[in-house]
Short mmCIF file of C-alpha atoms in Angstrom, two decimals:
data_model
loop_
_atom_site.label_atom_id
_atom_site.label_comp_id
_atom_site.label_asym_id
_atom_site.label_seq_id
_atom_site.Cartn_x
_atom_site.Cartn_y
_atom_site.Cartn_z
CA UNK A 1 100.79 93.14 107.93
CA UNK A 2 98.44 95.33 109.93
CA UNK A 3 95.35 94.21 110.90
CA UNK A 4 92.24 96.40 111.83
CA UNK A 5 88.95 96.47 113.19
CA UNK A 6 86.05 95.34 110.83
CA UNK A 7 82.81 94.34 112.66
CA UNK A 8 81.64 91.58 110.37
CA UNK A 9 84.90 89.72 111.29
CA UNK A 10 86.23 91.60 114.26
CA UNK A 11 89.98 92.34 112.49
CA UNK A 12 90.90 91.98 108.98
CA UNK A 13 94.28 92.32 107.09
CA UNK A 14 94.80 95.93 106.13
CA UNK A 15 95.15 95.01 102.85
CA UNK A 16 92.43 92.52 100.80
CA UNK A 17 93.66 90.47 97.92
CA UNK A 18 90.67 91.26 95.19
CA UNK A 19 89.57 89.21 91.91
CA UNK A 20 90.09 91.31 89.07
CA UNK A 21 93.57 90.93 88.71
CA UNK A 22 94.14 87.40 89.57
CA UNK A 23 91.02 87.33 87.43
CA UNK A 24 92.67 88.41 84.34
CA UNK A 25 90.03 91.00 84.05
CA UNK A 26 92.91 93.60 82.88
CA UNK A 27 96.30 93.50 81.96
CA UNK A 28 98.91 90.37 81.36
CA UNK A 29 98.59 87.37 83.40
CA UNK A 30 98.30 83.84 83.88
CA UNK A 31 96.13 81.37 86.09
CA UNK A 32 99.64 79.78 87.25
CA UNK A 33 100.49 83.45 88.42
CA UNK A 34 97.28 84.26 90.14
CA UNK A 35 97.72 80.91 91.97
CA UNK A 36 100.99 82.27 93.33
CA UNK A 37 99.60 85.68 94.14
CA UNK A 38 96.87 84.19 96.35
CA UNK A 39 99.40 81.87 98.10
CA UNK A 40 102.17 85.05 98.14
CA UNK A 41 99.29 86.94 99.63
CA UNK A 42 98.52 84.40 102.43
CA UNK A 43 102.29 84.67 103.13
CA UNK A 44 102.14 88.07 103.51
CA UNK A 45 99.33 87.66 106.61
CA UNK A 46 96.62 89.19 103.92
CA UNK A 47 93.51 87.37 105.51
CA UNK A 48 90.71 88.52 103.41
CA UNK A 49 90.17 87.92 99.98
CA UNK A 50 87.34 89.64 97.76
CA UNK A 51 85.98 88.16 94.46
CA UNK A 52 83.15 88.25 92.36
CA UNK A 53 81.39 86.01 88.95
CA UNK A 54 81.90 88.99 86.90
CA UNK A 55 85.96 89.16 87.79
CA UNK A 56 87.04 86.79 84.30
CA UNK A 57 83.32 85.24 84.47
CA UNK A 58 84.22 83.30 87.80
CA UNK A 59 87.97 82.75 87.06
CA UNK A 60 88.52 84.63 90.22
CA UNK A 61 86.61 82.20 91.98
CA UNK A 62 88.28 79.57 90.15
CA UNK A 63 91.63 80.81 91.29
CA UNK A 64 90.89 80.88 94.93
CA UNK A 65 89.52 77.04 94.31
CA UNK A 66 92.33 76.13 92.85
CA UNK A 67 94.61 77.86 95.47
CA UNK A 68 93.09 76.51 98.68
CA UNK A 69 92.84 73.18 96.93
CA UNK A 70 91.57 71.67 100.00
CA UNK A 71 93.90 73.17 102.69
CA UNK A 72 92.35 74.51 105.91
CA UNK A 73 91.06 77.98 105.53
CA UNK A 74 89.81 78.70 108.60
CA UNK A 75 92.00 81.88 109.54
CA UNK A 76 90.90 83.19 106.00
CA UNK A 77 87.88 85.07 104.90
CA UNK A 78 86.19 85.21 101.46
CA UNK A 79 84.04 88.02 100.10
CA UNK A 80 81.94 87.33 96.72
CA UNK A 81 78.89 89.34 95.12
CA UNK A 82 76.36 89.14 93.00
CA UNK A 83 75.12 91.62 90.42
CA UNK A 84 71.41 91.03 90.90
CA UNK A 85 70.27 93.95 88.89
CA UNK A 86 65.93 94.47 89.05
CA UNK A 87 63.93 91.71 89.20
CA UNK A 88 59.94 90.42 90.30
CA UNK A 89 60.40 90.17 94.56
CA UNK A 90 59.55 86.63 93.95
CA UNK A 91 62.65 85.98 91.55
CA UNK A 92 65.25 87.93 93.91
CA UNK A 93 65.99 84.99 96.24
CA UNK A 94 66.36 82.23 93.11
CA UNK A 95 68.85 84.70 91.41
CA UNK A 96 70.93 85.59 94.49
CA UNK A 97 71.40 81.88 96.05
CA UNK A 98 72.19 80.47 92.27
CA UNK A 99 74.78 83.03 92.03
CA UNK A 100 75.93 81.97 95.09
CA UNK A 101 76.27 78.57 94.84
CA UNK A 102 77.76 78.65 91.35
CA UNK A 103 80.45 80.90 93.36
CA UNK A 104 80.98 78.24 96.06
CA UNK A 105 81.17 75.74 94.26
CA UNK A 106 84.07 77.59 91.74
CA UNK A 107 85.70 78.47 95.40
CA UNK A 108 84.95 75.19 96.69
CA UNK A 109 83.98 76.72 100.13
CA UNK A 110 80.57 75.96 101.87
CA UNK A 111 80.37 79.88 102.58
CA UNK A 112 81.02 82.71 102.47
CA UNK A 113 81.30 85.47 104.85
CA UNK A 114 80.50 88.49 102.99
CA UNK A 115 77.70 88.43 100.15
CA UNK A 116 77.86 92.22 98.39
CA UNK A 117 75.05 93.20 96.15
CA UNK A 118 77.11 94.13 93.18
CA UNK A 119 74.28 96.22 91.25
CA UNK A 120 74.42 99.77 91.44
CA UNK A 121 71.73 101.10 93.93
CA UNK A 122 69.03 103.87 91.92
CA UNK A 123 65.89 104.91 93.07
CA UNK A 124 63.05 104.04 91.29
CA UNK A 125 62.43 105.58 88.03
CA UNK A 126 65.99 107.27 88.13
CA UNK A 127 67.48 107.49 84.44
CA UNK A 128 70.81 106.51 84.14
CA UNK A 129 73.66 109.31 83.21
CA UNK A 130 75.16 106.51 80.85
CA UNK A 131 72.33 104.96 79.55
CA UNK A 132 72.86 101.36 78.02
CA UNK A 133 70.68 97.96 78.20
CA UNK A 134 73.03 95.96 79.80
CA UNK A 135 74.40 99.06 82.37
CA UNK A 136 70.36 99.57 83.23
CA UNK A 137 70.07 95.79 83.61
CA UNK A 138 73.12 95.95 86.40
CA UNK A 139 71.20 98.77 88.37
CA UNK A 140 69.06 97.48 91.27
CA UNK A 141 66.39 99.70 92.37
CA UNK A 142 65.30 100.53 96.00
CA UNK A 143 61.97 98.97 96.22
CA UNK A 144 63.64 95.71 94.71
CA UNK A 145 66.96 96.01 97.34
CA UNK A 146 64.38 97.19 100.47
CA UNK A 147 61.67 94.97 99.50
CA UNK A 148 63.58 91.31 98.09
CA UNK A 149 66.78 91.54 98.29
CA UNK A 150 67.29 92.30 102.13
CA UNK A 151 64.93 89.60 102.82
CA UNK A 152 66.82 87.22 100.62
CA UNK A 153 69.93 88.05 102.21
CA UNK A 154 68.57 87.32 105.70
CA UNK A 155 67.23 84.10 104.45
CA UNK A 156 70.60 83.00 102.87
CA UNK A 157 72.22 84.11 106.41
CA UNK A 158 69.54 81.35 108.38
CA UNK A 159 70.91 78.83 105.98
CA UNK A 160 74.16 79.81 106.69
CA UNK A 161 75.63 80.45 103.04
CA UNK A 162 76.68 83.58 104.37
CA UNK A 163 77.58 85.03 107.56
CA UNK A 164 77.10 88.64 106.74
CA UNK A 165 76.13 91.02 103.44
CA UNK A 166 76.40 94.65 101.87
CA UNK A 167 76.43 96.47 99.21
CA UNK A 168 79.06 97.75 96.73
CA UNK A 169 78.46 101.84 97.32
CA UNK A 170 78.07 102.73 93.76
CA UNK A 171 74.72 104.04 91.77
CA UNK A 172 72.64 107.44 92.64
CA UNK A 173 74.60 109.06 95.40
CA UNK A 174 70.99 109.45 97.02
CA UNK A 175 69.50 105.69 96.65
CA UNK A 176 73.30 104.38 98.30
CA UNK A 177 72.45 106.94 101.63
CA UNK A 178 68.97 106.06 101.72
CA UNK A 179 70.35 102.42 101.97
CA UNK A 180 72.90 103.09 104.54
CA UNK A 181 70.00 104.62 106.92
CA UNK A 182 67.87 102.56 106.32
CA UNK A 183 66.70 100.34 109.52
CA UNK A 184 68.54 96.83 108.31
CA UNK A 185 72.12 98.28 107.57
CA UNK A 186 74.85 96.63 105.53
CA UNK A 187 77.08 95.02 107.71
CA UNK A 188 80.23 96.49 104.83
CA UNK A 189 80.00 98.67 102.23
CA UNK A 190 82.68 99.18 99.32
CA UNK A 191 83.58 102.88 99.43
CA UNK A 192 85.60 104.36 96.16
CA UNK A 193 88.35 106.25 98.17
CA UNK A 194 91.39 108.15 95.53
CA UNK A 195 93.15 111.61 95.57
CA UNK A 196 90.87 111.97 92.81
CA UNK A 197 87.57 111.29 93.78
CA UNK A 198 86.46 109.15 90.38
CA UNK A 199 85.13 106.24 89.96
CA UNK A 200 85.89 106.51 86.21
CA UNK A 201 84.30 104.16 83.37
CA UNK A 202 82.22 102.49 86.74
CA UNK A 203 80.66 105.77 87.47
CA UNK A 204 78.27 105.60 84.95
CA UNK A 205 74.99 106.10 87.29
CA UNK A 206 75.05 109.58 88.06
CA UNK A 207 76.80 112.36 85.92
CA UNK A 208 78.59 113.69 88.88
CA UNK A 209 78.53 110.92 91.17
CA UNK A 210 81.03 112.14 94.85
CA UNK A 211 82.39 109.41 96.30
CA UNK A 212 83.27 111.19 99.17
CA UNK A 213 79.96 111.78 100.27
CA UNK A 214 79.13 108.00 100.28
CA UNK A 215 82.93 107.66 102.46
CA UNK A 216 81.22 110.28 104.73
CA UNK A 217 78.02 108.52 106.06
CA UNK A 218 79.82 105.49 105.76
CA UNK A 219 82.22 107.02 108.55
CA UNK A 220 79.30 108.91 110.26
CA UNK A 221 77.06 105.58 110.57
CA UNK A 222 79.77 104.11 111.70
CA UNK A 223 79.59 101.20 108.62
CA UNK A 224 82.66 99.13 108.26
CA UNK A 225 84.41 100.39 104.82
CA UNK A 226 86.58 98.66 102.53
CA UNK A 227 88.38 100.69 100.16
CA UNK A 228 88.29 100.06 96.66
CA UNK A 229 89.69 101.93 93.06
CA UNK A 230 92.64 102.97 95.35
CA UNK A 231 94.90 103.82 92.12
CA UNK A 232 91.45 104.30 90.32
CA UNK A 233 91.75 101.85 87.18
CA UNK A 234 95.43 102.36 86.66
CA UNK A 235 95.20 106.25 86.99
CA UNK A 236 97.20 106.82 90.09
CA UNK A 237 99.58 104.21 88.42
CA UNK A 238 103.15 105.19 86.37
CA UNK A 239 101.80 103.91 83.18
CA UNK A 240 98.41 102.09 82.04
CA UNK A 241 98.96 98.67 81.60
CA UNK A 242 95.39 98.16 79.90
CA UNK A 243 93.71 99.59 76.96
CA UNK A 244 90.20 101.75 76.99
CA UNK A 245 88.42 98.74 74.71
CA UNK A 246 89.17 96.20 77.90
CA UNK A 247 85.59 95.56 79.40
CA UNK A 248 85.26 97.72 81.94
CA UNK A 249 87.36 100.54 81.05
CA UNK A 250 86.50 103.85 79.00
CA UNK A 251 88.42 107.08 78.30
CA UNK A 252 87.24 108.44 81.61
CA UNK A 253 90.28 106.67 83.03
CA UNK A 254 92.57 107.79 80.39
CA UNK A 255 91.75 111.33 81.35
CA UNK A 256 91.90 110.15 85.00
CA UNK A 257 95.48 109.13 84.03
CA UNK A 258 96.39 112.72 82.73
CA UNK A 259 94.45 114.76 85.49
CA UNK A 260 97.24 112.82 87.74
CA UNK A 261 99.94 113.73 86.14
CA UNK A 262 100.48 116.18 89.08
CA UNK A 263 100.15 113.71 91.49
CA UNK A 264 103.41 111.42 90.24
CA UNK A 265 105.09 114.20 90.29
CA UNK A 266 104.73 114.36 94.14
CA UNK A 267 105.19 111.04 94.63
CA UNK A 268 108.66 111.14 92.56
CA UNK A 269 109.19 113.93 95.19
CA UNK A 270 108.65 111.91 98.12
CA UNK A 271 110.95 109.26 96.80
CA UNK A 272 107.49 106.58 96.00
CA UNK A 273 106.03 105.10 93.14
CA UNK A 274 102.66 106.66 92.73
CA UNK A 275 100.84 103.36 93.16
CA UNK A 276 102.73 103.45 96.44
CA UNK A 277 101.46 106.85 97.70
CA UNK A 278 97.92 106.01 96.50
CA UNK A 279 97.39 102.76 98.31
CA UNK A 280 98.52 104.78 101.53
CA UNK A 281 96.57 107.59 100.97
CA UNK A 282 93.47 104.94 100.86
CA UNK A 283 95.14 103.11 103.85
CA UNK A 284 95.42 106.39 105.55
CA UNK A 285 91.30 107.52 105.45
CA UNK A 286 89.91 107.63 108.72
CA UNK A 287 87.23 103.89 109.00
CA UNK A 288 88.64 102.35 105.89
CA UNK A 289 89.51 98.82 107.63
CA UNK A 290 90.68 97.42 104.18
CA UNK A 291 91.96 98.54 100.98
CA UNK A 292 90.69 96.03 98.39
CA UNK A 293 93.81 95.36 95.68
CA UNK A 294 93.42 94.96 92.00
CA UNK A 295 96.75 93.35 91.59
CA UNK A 296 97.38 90.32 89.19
CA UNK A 297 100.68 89.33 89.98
CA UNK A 298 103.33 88.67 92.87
CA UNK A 299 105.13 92.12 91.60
CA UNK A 300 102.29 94.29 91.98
CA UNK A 301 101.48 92.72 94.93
CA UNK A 302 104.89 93.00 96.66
CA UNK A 303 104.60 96.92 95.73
CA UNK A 304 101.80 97.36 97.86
CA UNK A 305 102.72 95.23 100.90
CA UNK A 306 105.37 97.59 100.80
CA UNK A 307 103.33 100.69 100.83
CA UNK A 308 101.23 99.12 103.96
CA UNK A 309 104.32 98.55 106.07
CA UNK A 310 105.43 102.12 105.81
CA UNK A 311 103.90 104.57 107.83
CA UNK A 312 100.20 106.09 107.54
CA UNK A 313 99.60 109.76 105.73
CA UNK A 314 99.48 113.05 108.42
CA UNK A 315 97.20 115.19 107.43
CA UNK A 316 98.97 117.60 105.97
CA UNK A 317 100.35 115.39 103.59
CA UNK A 318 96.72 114.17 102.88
CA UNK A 319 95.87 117.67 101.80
CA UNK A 320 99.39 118.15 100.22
CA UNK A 321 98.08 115.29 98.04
CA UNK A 322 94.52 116.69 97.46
CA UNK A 323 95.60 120.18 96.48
CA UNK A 324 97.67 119.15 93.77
CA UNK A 325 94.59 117.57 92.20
CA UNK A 326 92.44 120.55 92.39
#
């Protein structure tokens, strides 16, 4: 395993083990399997694990609990989030450290050392593309993050329930840049990095909502990234392995998975499964110091410790990959 540069912790594994699959958010699996997985990942020198409350309504949390069971976890670091959505100022602190300590306590850790808003950043006012109750009551406006939330995560920081925070890079492309230059920075932020640029059924903020422009001033500002929807929801995958009535999912990824179609063809050019050549094209982007992995089982997982070990993408097969997307 590789490990690379990220300020928050000064290196990190290459590769982050995260909590939807050993959450059972998607797909077949078992807790007794996601144990293994987080212990198989450890072996592997991954070193940073990312999880959230929504990822099987804490099971992920559970799981790393369950797989630490005690044992010394001091070369390890833990990631969790919370999705805060818009609240009164005077409510923001009460809803982020409950969150919190419902997570440590599932985790049985005393902190830790990443605390990601998991909202979607808007502006205030701003109408959502894919409007909902419950997808407008996930969206965190600007006033509430600049105003509450920052403040809130500073305060959890003093008490030191976390060591650092960010934010998840998803929402209104313009609310997400105004956060990034804004004077109290994230010390991360989760960047959506693919051959094809989608966010799919999580995109849901803007109606044409680029990625690659959050990647940009990410890289630019020089903000520690961590890569996430490398094989985009299954897309970038040989076959789906969930169905489009899973929470979460929507036909946007099942269209995701046909646009692709071009893209495993390459990859059963180059001799590589496509979730192969996807996790190194995300491995490959220039300031991504970890690609965040949905897998939820040792298999999957084995796949892309593979894919990690093998050399990075030049940049002509970067574009190779690009321009048989477009």
């Amino acid at each position: 395993m590789n490990y690379r540069d990220f300020k928050p912790y000064l290196k990190i594994s290459s590769l982050t083990l995260g909590g939807g699959g050993i959450g059972q958010v998607w797909g077949e699996t078992t807790s007794e399997e996601a144990v293994k997985t987080v212990h198989a990942a450890i072996d592997h020198g991954i070193n940073h694990f990312d999880v959230a409350p929504m990822y099987g309504k804490g099971e992920a949390e559970r799981i790393i609990g369950k797989s630490l069971n005690g044992s010394d976890a001091d070369d390890l670091f833990f990631t969790t989030k919370c999705q805060l959505g818009t609240l009164p100022d005077t409510e923001v602190y009460d809803k982020l450290n409950d969150s919190l300590t419902r997570s440590l306590d599932n985790m049985k850790l005393e902190k830790v050392n990443l605390f990601l808003l998991h909202s979607q950043l808007i502006e205030d006012n701003y109408k959502l593309y894919k409007f909902d109750e419950m997808r407008a009551k996930s969206a965190t406006t600007l006033s509430c993050f600049f105003n509450a939330a920052i403040p809130a995560f500073e305060r959890l920081q003093k008490e030191g329930k976390i060591d650092h925070w960010g934010i998840g890079g998803l929402g209104q492309e313009e609310a997400i840049i105004q956060a990034l230059k804004h004077s109290q920075v994230p010390s991360a932020v989760q960047c959506v990095i693919n051959p094809l640029n989608s966010a799919g059924a999580i995109g849901y903020v803007s109606e044409a909502f680029n990625p690659p422009a959050i990647l940009y001033e990410c890289q630019q500002l020089d903000i520690p990234i961590l890569a996430i929807r490398a094989v985009q929801a299954g897309a970038l995958t040989s076959s789906m392995d969930r169905s489009p009535h899973e929470s979460g999912f929507d036909k946007s990824d099942f269209d995701d998975f046909d646009k692709a179609e071009p893209f495993r063809d390459l990859a059963i050019e180059w001799g590589e499964s496509p979730a192969s050549l996807a996790h190194r094209y995300a491995l490959s982007i220039k300031g991504v110091a970890s690609v965040i992995l949905g897998v939820k089982n040792r298999t999957e997982l084995k796949e892309c410790v593979e894919a990690e070990a093998k050399d990075l993408l030049s940049d002509s097969e970067i574009q190779q990959i690009e321009n048989c997307l477009t």
